[in-house]
Amino acid sequence: MQAPSEDRELEAGVVPGRLRFSPSLLAGSPEGLAEVSASLVGAVGSALRARWPEGPLRAGTPADVLATATRALSEPGIPAEGMGTQAALSRLARVLVEQGLHLSHPRAVAHLQPPPLSVAVAADALASASNASLDTYDSGPAAIAVERWLIDGLTRLAGFGARADGVLTPGGSLSNLLGLLLARDAAALRRGVDARRQGVAALSGPVVLCSELAHFSVHRACAALGLGEEAVLPVPTDARRRMRPEALAELLRGLGPERTPLAIVATAGTTDFGSIDPLPQLAELAAEHGVWLHVDAAYGFGALFSERLAGRLAGLERADSVTVDLHKLGWQPAAASVLLVSDAKAFRALDRQVAYLNPSDDSAEGYDGLLGRSLQTTRRPDAVKIAATLLAYGRRGLGEMVDRCHELARYAQQRISTEPELELVAPAELTTVVFRYRVGADPVFEDELNGALRRRLLETGTALIGRTAVRLAGPGSPERVCLKFTLLNPTSTPEDLDGLVDAVLEAGRACSPRIERGAA
Ligand SMILES: *Cc1c(COP(=O)(O)O)cnc(C)c1O
């Protein structure tokens, strides 16, 4: 039989060709880092200087913007020959800067998507250059040390004790998923079920209780965990949009033996309103019923940096797990999410021994990574940028940024309440303000008007504002389209906000006759 051709090649032996790559090919070499940072500074710098100053994004419809960006990128398909690093970086810098968002613009107030801090962006590049991974000791010893240092600092800030632990995740949605996974497995174990091996079929009638304003990722997590979205029991909220503890108590009492409460999910900072559920009362109920308390503090955790606002999170220290998103009130580039747990034992549900990663004799000798705390294997060192930020500014520096954004939100609230065409829907609890443009017309017409007004601001590139739906007349009333400012730019001024409100009013006036004509 004839040998396959590769075998014959092997027999012949292979000598690498003469091609020599430049040392600057790799970011880990001093030449590579110098070359790439110089190109980046040049490319981004000139793109930024050429940026239109008027608004947070370029004028145009989504189709216009996509077409222009795609054209500016390249001919269709992967080029056969490269254009070189300098040209590639300046081309992409132009596309991102010219056709993308300008989040540092004071009229970019749509989402919990902050303008990232310069120090965090630089440190993130450093983390990328290291390409360390957190799963094993031999894939990132220093990165593991940085993450452990960060987790220790955050558990102290949360008020947790010495048994606490935590892990970084790719986002708040995933932190909620992980928190609920730990809650599910802990509840199952108490009932003698190993959920990891046996699945959830053995758990009768699993239930997760959260406020009706909880983030939708709680529902998705329940679906992903095999509990089904119907496992979520929504608890009514009060006039300030916080979970009502009496309502939770009643639901818990009424569950009956055929239902298994897996977790109470409290929200510390609802995405739209920044409202914080009454954590001490919820912790009391969780303890009384022996149920896991998960606090979704994706948005609100940052308030702990502020001396003035930290008290609002009292009771957080009694949680079993907490979701923290520092890519919101923490000014990090995404992702910078953390799941904290009050007891490291909770991670036992994720423990794994894998021959090529963490064999037991290595682990016994201390050659161990963080594989057992995560559903991921390869994992980015996202802790590096957060650590750089905390070292650079300290708790006080971040607290001042939080306070500034809170003050800006209160200023916007005040201005909105003096405008006859604007109705304040929810006051500024943290850094958001929800309102509605009113012309005293039919609510359905006003819904359309608010939607059109926001799209007009987008299309003209004047402002990037948020939108949501709120039951204005209390529980059971229809949801109405509302507008939202999410203020996360500590360098903005009250004058900037006045300009923003003026732009909203102008867009509203420009849209109302058009919609009226359309309706007639
Ligand atoms: C943003 C947010 C989430 C989801 O976080 P991502 O990082 O976007 O996945 C979850 N809960 C709350 C309250 C949030 O505001």
Coordinates of C-alpha atoms and ligand atoms in Angstrom, one line a residue:
M1 CA 0.0 0.0 0.0
Q2 CA 1.3 3.5 -0.8
A3 CA 1.9 5.8 2.1
P4 CA -0.4 8.9 2.2
S5 CA 1.3 12.0 0.8
E6 CA 1.8 13.7 4.3
D7 CA 3.7 10.7 5.5
R8 CA 6.0 10.9 2.5
E9 CA 6.5 14.6 3.2
L10 CA 7.4 13.8 6.8
E11 CA 9.9 11.3 5.7
A12 CA 11.5 13.9 3.4
G13 CA 11.8 16.4 6.3
V14 CA 10.7 20.0 6.3
V15 CA 13.0 23.0 6.5
P16 CA 11.3 26.3 7.3
G17 CA 11.6 28.8 4.4
R18 CA 13.7 32.0 4.5
L19 CA 10.8 34.3 5.3
R20 CA 11.6 36.4 8.4
F21 CA 8.9 38.2 10.3
S22 CA 9.6 41.5 11.9
P23 CA 9.8 41.5 15.7
S24 CA 7.2 44.2 15.7
L25 CA 4.6 41.6 14.5
L26 CA 3.9 40.7 18.1
A27 CA 2.4 43.1 20.7
G28 CA 4.4 41.5 23.5
S29 CA 7.7 42.8 22.0
P30 CA 8.9 46.3 22.8
E31 CA 9.0 47.0 19.0
G32 CA 5.5 45.8 18.4
L33 CA 4.0 47.7 21.3
A34 CA 5.8 50.9 20.2
E35 CA 4.8 50.6 16.6
V36 CA 1.2 49.7 17.3
S37 CA 0.7 52.4 19.9
A38 CA 2.2 55.1 17.7
S39 CA 0.0 54.1 14.8
L40 CA -3.1 54.0 17.0
V41 CA -2.3 57.4 18.6
G42 CA -1.8 58.9 15.1
A43 CA -4.9 57.2 13.5
V44 CA -7.4 57.8 16.3
G45 CA -6.0 61.3 17.0
S46 CA -6.6 62.5 13.5
A47 CA -10.0 60.8 13.2
L48 CA -11.0 62.4 16.5
R49 CA -9.8 65.8 15.4
A50 CA -11.8 65.5 12.2
R51 CA -15.0 64.5 14.0
W52 CA -18.1 66.6 13.6
P53 CA -18.6 68.5 16.9
E54 CA -22.3 69.1 16.8
G55 CA -23.7 65.8 18.2
P56 CA -23.0 62.3 19.5
L57 CA -23.5 60.6 16.2
R58 CA -23.5 61.3 12.5
A59 CA -26.7 62.4 10.8
G60 CA -28.4 59.8 8.6
T61 CA -30.8 56.9 8.6
P62 CA -29.6 53.5 9.7
A63 CA -29.4 52.4 6.1
D64 CA -27.2 55.4 5.2
V65 CA -24.9 54.9 8.1
L66 CA -24.4 51.2 7.5
A67 CA -23.8 51.7 3.8
T68 CA -21.2 54.4 4.4
A69 CA -19.4 52.4 7.1
T70 CA -19.3 49.3 5.0
R71 CA -18.0 51.2 1.9
A72 CA -15.3 52.9 4.0
L73 CA -14.2 49.6 5.4
S74 CA -13.0 47.8 2.2
E75 CA -14.0 46.1 -0.9
P76 CA -16.3 43.1 -0.1
G77 CA -14.4 40.1 1.0
I78 CA -11.1 39.5 2.7
P79 CA -8.3 41.3 0.7
A80 CA -5.7 38.9 -0.8
E81 CA -2.9 41.4 0.1
G82 CA -2.8 43.4 3.3
M83 CA -2.6 47.2 3.3
G84 CA -0.2 47.2 6.4
T85 CA -0.9 47.9 10.0
Q86 CA -0.8 51.7 9.8
A87 CA -3.3 51.9 7.0
A88 CA -5.6 49.2 8.5
L89 CA -5.7 51.0 11.9
S90 CA -6.3 54.4 10.4
R91 CA -9.1 53.0 8.2
L92 CA -10.9 51.4 11.1
A93 CA -10.3 54.4 13.4
R94 CA -12.1 56.5 10.7
V95 CA -15.0 54.1 10.4
L96 CA -15.5 53.8 14.1
V97 CA -15.0 57.5 14.9
E98 CA -16.9 58.9 11.9
Q99 CA -19.8 56.4 11.7
G100 CA -20.0 55.3 15.3
L101 CA -21.1 56.9 18.6
H102 CA -19.3 59.7 20.4
L103 CA -20.1 58.5 23.9
S104 CA -18.1 61.3 25.6
H105 CA -20.4 63.8 24.0
P106 CA -22.7 65.4 26.7
R107 CA -25.8 64.7 24.6
A108 CA -25.1 60.9 24.5
V109 CA -27.5 59.8 27.3
A110 CA -29.3 56.8 26.0
H111 CA -28.1 53.7 27.9
L112 CA -26.1 52.5 30.9
Q113 CA -23.1 52.7 28.5
P114 CA -20.6 55.2 29.9
P115 CA -17.9 57.1 28.2
P116 CA -15.0 54.8 29.3
L117 CA -12.1 56.3 31.3
S118 CA -8.8 56.8 29.5
V119 CA -6.9 54.9 32.1
A120 CA -9.2 51.9 31.8
V121 CA -8.9 51.8 28.0
A122 CA -5.1 51.9 28.2
A123 CA -5.0 49.2 30.8
D124 CA -7.4 47.1 28.7
A125 CA -4.9 47.3 25.8
L126 CA -2.2 46.2 28.3
A127 CA -4.4 43.2 29.3
S128 CA -4.9 42.3 25.6
A129 CA -1.2 42.5 25.0
S130 CA -0.6 40.1 27.8
N131 CA -3.3 37.7 26.5
A132 CA -3.3 36.0 29.8
S133 CA -6.2 33.7 30.7
L134 CA -7.7 33.1 34.2
D135 CA -8.4 29.4 33.9
T136 CA -5.1 27.9 34.9
Y137 CA -2.0 29.0 36.8
D138 CA 0.2 28.5 33.8
S139 CA -2.0 30.6 31.5
G140 CA -1.9 33.8 33.6
P141 CA -0.3 33.8 37.1
A142 CA -0.2 37.6 37.3
A143 CA -3.7 38.1 35.9
I144 CA -4.9 35.7 38.6
A145 CA -3.3 37.8 41.3
V146 CA -4.9 40.9 39.9
E147 CA -8.4 39.3 39.8
R148 CA -8.0 38.0 43.3
W149 CA -6.9 41.4 44.5
L150 CA -9.9 43.0 42.8
I151 CA -12.4 40.5 44.2
D152 CA -11.1 41.0 47.7
G153 CA -11.5 44.8 47.4
L154 CA -15.1 44.4 46.0
T155 CA -16.2 41.9 48.6
R156 CA -15.0 44.3 51.3
L157 CA -16.9 47.2 49.6
A158 CA -20.0 45.0 49.6
G159 CA -19.6 44.4 53.3
F160 CA -19.0 40.7 52.9
G161 CA -16.9 38.7 55.4
A162 CA -13.8 36.6 55.1
R163 CA -15.5 33.7 53.4
A164 CA -16.6 35.8 50.4
D165 CA -15.4 35.3 46.9
G166 CA -16.3 36.3 43.3
V167 CA -15.5 36.0 39.7
L168 CA -15.5 38.2 36.6
T169 CA -18.0 37.4 33.9
P170 CA -18.8 38.7 30.4
G171 CA -21.7 40.9 31.6
G172 CA -24.5 41.5 34.0
S173 CA -26.8 39.1 32.2
L174 CA -24.2 36.3 32.6
S175 CA -23.6 37.3 36.3
N176 CA -27.3 36.9 36.9
L177 CA -27.2 33.5 35.2
L178 CA -24.3 32.4 37.3
G179 CA -25.8 33.7 40.5
L180 CA -29.1 31.8 39.8
L181 CA -27.1 28.7 38.8
L182 CA -25.4 28.7 42.2
A183 CA -28.8 29.3 43.9
R184 CA -30.4 26.5 42.0
D185 CA -27.7 24.0 42.8
A186 CA -27.6 25.0 46.5
A187 CA -31.4 24.6 46.8
A188 CA -31.2 21.3 45.0
L189 CA -28.4 20.0 47.2
R190 CA -30.5 20.9 50.3
R191 CA -33.1 18.6 48.9
G192 CA -30.6 15.8 48.2
V193 CA -30.5 16.4 44.4
D194 CA -27.3 16.9 42.5
A195 CA -28.6 19.3 39.9
R196 CA -25.4 19.2 37.9
R197 CA -25.6 15.5 37.3
Q198 CA -29.4 14.9 37.4
G199 CA -30.7 18.1 35.9
V200 CA -33.6 20.0 37.3
A201 CA -36.4 17.4 36.6
A202 CA -35.9 16.2 40.2
L203 CA -36.7 19.7 41.6
S204 CA -40.5 20.1 42.0
G205 CA -42.1 23.4 41.0
P206 CA -39.0 25.6 41.1
V207 CA -39.8 29.3 41.6
V208 CA -37.7 32.5 41.4
L209 CA -39.2 35.6 43.0
C210 CA -38.2 39.1 41.7
S211 CA -39.8 42.5 41.3
E212 CA -42.0 43.1 38.3
L213 CA -39.3 45.6 37.3
A214 CA -36.4 43.1 37.5
H215 CA -34.1 42.9 34.5
F216 CA -35.2 40.6 31.7
S217 CA -32.0 38.6 32.0
V218 CA -33.5 37.0 35.1
H219 CA -36.2 35.5 32.9
R220 CA -33.6 34.4 30.3
A221 CA -31.5 32.9 33.0
C222 CA -34.4 30.8 34.2
A223 CA -35.0 29.6 30.7
A224 CA -31.3 28.7 30.2
L225 CA -31.2 26.9 33.5
G226 CA -34.0 24.6 32.5
L227 CA -36.4 26.1 35.0
G228 CA -38.5 27.8 32.3
E229 CA -39.4 31.5 32.3
E230 CA -42.7 30.6 34.0
A231 CA -40.6 29.8 37.1
V232 CA -40.4 33.6 37.6
L233 CA -43.0 35.0 40.0
P234 CA -43.2 38.8 39.6
V235 CA -43.7 40.7 42.9
P236 CA -45.6 44.0 42.7
T237 CA -43.7 47.3 43.3
D238 CA -44.6 50.4 45.3
A239 CA -45.0 54.0 44.0
R240 CA -41.2 54.5 44.1
R241 CA -40.8 51.3 42.0
R242 CA -39.4 49.1 44.7
M243 CA -40.4 45.6 45.5
R244 CA -43.1 45.5 48.1
P245 CA -41.9 43.2 51.0
E246 CA -45.4 42.5 52.2
A247 CA -46.3 41.2 48.7
L248 CA -43.2 39.0 48.7
A249 CA -44.1 37.6 52.1
E250 CA -47.6 36.8 51.0
L251 CA -46.3 35.0 47.9
L252 CA -43.8 33.0 49.9
R253 CA -46.4 32.0 52.4
G254 CA -48.8 30.9 49.6
L255 CA -46.3 28.7 47.8
G256 CA -47.3 25.4 49.3
P257 CA -45.2 22.2 49.5
E258 CA -45.3 21.4 45.8
R259 CA -43.3 24.6 45.0
T260 CA -39.5 25.0 45.6
P261 CA -38.4 28.7 46.0
L262 CA -34.8 28.8 44.6
A263 CA -34.0 32.4 45.0
I264 CA -35.3 35.9 45.8
V265 CA -33.8 38.3 43.3
A266 CA -33.7 41.9 44.6
T267 CA -32.7 44.7 42.2
A268 CA -30.4 47.4 43.5
G269 CA -30.8 50.0 40.8
T270 CA -33.5 49.2 38.2
T271 CA -32.3 49.9 34.7
D272 CA -34.8 52.6 33.9
F273 CA -35.5 54.2 37.3
G274 CA -32.5 53.4 39.5
S275 CA -34.9 52.3 42.2
I276 CA -33.5 50.1 44.9
D277 CA -35.5 47.3 46.5
P278 CA -35.7 47.4 50.3
L279 CA -32.7 45.1 50.9
P280 CA -32.9 44.7 54.7
Q281 CA -36.6 43.5 54.6
L282 CA -35.9 41.2 51.7
A283 CA -32.9 39.7 53.5
E284 CA -35.1 39.1 56.5
L285 CA -37.6 37.2 54.4
A286 CA -34.9 35.3 52.6
A287 CA -33.5 34.2 56.0
E288 CA -36.9 33.3 57.4
H289 CA -37.7 31.1 54.5
G290 CA -34.2 29.7 54.0
V291 CA -34.1 31.1 50.4
W292 CA -31.0 32.3 48.5
L293 CA -30.9 36.1 48.1
H294 CA -29.4 37.3 44.9
V295 CA -29.0 41.1 44.5
D296 CA -28.9 42.4 40.9
A297 CA -26.8 45.5 41.6
A298 CA -25.5 45.7 38.0
Y299 CA -26.4 49.4 37.9
G300 CA -26.5 50.4 41.6
F301 CA -23.3 48.8 43.0
G302 CA -21.3 51.9 41.9
A303 CA -23.3 53.9 44.4
L304 CA -21.1 52.3 47.1
F305 CA -18.2 54.4 45.9
S306 CA -20.1 57.5 47.0
E307 CA -20.2 58.5 50.6
R308 CA -23.5 60.3 50.0
L309 CA -25.3 57.4 48.3
A310 CA -23.7 54.3 49.8
G311 CA -26.3 54.1 52.5
R312 CA -29.0 53.3 50.0
L313 CA -27.4 49.9 49.5
A314 CA -27.6 49.0 53.2
G315 CA -28.6 45.3 53.5
L316 CA -26.4 44.3 50.5
E317 CA -24.0 42.6 52.9
R318 CA -26.8 40.0 53.7
A319 CA -27.0 38.8 50.1
D320 CA -25.8 35.3 49.0
S321 CA -24.7 36.6 45.6
V322 CA -24.5 40.0 44.0
T323 CA -24.2 41.1 40.3
V324 CA -21.9 44.1 39.7
D325 CA -21.4 45.8 36.3
L326 CA -18.5 48.2 36.4
H327 CA -19.1 48.9 32.7
K328 CA -22.1 51.0 33.9
L329 CA -21.5 53.1 37.1
G330 CA -17.8 52.4 37.0
W331 CA -16.8 53.9 33.6
Q332 CA -15.1 50.7 32.3
P333 CA -15.1 49.6 28.7
A334 CA -17.3 46.4 28.5
A335 CA -17.2 43.9 29.8
A336 CA -16.4 44.5 33.5
S337 CA -19.0 42.5 35.3
V338 CA -18.5 40.6 38.6
L339 CA -20.5 38.0 40.5
L340 CA -19.7 38.2 44.2
V341 CA -20.7 35.5 46.6
S342 CA -20.8 35.7 50.4
D343 CA -19.4 32.2 50.8
A344 CA -16.8 30.7 48.4
K345 CA -18.4 27.3 49.0
A346 CA -21.1 28.3 46.6
F347 CA -18.7 27.8 43.7
R348 CA -18.4 24.0 44.5
A349 CA -21.2 23.5 41.9
L350 CA -18.8 24.6 39.2
D351 CA -15.8 22.6 40.4
R352 CA -14.0 20.6 37.6
Q353 CA -10.9 18.6 37.3
V354 CA -9.6 18.5 33.8
A355 CA -6.5 16.5 32.8
Y356 CA -4.9 19.1 30.5
L357 CA -5.8 22.1 32.7
N358 CA -5.8 21.4 36.5
P359 CA -4.8 17.8 37.3
S360 CA -5.2 17.1 41.0
D361 CA -1.5 16.8 41.8
D362 CA -0.8 20.2 40.3
S363 CA -3.7 21.7 42.3
A364 CA -2.5 20.1 45.5
E365 CA 0.9 21.8 45.0
G366 CA -0.8 25.2 44.5
Y367 CA -0.5 25.3 40.7
D368 CA -4.2 26.2 40.3
G369 CA -6.2 28.7 38.4
L370 CA -9.8 30.0 38.5
L371 CA -11.5 27.4 36.2
G372 CA -13.7 26.2 39.1
R373 CA -15.4 29.6 39.5
S374 CA -16.6 30.1 35.9
L375 CA -18.6 28.5 33.1
Q376 CA -15.9 29.8 30.8
T377 CA -12.5 28.2 30.1
T378 CA -10.4 30.8 28.4
R379 CA -11.2 34.0 30.2
R380 CA -9.9 37.6 29.5
P381 CA -8.1 39.5 32.3
D382 CA -10.9 42.1 32.5
A383 CA -9.8 42.8 36.1
V384 CA -6.7 44.7 34.8
K385 CA -8.6 47.7 33.6
I386 CA -10.7 47.9 36.7
A387 CA -7.7 47.5 39.0
A388 CA -5.9 50.3 37.1
T389 CA -9.0 52.6 37.6
L390 CA -9.3 51.8 41.3
L391 CA -5.5 52.4 41.8
A392 CA -5.6 55.7 39.8
Y393 CA -8.7 57.3 41.4
G394 CA -9.4 55.4 44.6
R395 CA -12.9 55.1 46.1
R396 CA -13.1 58.8 46.6
G397 CA -12.4 59.6 42.9
L398 CA -15.0 57.2 41.7
G399 CA -17.4 58.4 44.4
E400 CA -17.0 62.0 43.1
M401 CA -17.9 60.9 39.6
V402 CA -21.0 59.1 40.9
D403 CA -22.0 62.1 42.9
R404 CA -21.5 64.4 39.9
C405 CA -23.7 62.2 37.7
H406 CA -26.4 62.0 40.4
E407 CA -26.4 65.8 40.7
L408 CA -26.7 66.2 36.9
A409 CA -29.7 63.8 37.0
R410 CA -31.3 65.9 39.7
Y411 CA -30.6 69.1 37.7
A412 CA -32.2 67.5 34.6
Q413 CA -35.2 66.4 36.7
Q414 CA -35.6 70.0 38.0
R415 CA -35.4 71.5 34.5
I416 CA -37.9 68.9 33.1
S417 CA -40.4 69.7 35.8
T418 CA -40.5 73.3 34.9
E419 CA -41.3 72.6 31.2
P420 CA -45.0 72.6 30.5
E421 CA -44.4 70.3 27.5
L422 CA -42.6 67.7 29.6
E423 CA -44.0 65.5 32.3
L424 CA -41.6 64.1 34.9
V425 CA -42.4 60.3 35.2
A426 CA -39.8 59.2 37.7
P427 CA -37.4 61.3 39.8
A428 CA -33.7 60.8 39.7
E429 CA -32.9 58.0 42.2
L430 CA -29.4 57.4 40.8
T431 CA -28.4 58.8 37.5
T432 CA -31.5 58.4 35.3
V433 CA -34.5 60.6 34.7
V434 CA -37.7 59.3 33.0
F435 CA -40.1 61.8 31.4
R436 CA -42.6 62.1 28.6
Y437 CA -43.3 64.8 25.9
R438 CA -46.9 65.9 26.3
V439 CA -49.1 68.0 24.1
G440 CA -52.4 67.3 25.9
A441 CA -53.6 65.0 23.2
D442 CA -54.8 61.4 23.0
P443 CA -52.2 59.1 24.8
V444 CA -51.8 56.9 21.7
F445 CA -50.9 59.9 19.6
E446 CA -48.5 61.0 22.3
D447 CA -46.9 57.5 22.3
E448 CA -46.2 57.9 18.6
L449 CA -44.9 61.4 19.1
N450 CA -42.4 60.4 21.8
G451 CA -41.1 57.5 19.6
A452 CA -40.8 59.8 16.6
L453 CA -39.1 62.6 18.6
R454 CA -36.4 60.2 19.7
R455 CA -35.8 58.9 16.2
R456 CA -35.6 62.4 14.9
L457 CA -32.8 63.2 17.4
L458 CA -31.0 60.0 16.3
E459 CA -31.4 60.7 12.6
T460 CA -30.2 64.3 12.8
G461 CA -27.4 63.2 15.1
T462 CA -28.4 65.9 17.6
A463 CA -28.8 63.7 20.7
L464 CA -28.8 60.1 21.8
I465 CA -31.6 59.6 24.4
G466 CA -33.2 56.6 25.9
R467 CA -36.8 55.3 25.6
T468 CA -38.8 52.9 27.7
A469 CA -42.4 52.0 28.5
V470 CA -44.1 52.8 31.8
R471 CA -47.5 52.2 33.4
L472 CA -48.2 55.8 34.1
A473 CA -51.6 55.3 35.8
G474 CA -50.4 52.5 38.2
P475 CA -50.6 48.7 38.1
G476 CA -52.8 47.3 35.3
S477 CA -52.8 50.6 33.3
P478 CA -51.5 50.5 29.8
E479 CA -47.8 51.0 29.2
R480 CA -46.9 54.4 27.7
V481 CA -43.8 55.4 25.7
C482 CA -41.5 57.5 27.8
L483 CA -38.1 59.1 27.3
K484 CA -35.1 58.7 29.5
F485 CA -31.8 60.4 30.1
T486 CA -29.0 58.1 31.5
L487 CA -26.4 60.5 32.9
L488 CA -23.0 59.0 33.1
N489 CA -20.7 61.7 31.9
P490 CA -19.0 63.4 34.9
T491 CA -17.6 66.1 32.6
S492 CA -21.0 67.3 31.5
T493 CA -22.3 70.7 32.8
P494 CA -25.8 72.0 33.7
E495 CA -25.6 74.1 30.5
D496 CA -25.1 70.9 28.5
L497 CA -28.3 69.5 30.0
D498 CA -30.2 72.7 29.2
G499 CA -29.0 72.3 25.6
L500 CA -30.2 68.7 25.7
V501 CA -33.7 69.6 27.0
D502 CA -33.9 72.4 24.4
A503 CA -33.1 69.9 21.7
V504 CA -35.8 67.5 23.0
L505 CA -38.4 70.3 23.0
E506 CA -37.4 71.4 19.5
A507 CA -37.7 67.8 18.1
G508 CA -41.0 67.4 19.8
R509 CA -42.4 70.5 18.2
A510 CA -41.0 69.5 14.8
C511 CA -42.6 66.1 15.0
S512 CA -46.1 66.9 16.3
P513 CA -47.5 68.6 13.2
R514 CA -46.1 65.8 11.0
I515 CA -47.7 63.1 13.1
E516 CA -51.0 65.1 13.3
R517 CA -51.0 65.3 9.5
G518 CA -50.2 61.6 9.2
A519 CA -53.0 60.7 11.6
A520 CA -55.6 62.9 9.9
Ligands
LIG1 C1 -27.6 46.2 32.5 C2 -28.3 45.4 33.5 C3 -28.2 44.0 33.4 C4 -27.5 43.3 32.3 O1 -26.2 43.6 32.2 P1 -25.4 43.4 30.8 O2 -24.0 43.7 31.3 O3 -25.9 44.3 29.9 O4 -25.5 42.0 30.4 C5 -28.8 43.3 34.4 N1 -29.5 43.9 35.4 C6 -29.6 45.2 35.5 C7 -30.4 45.8 36.6 C8 -29.1 46.0 34.5 O5 -29.2 47.3 34.6

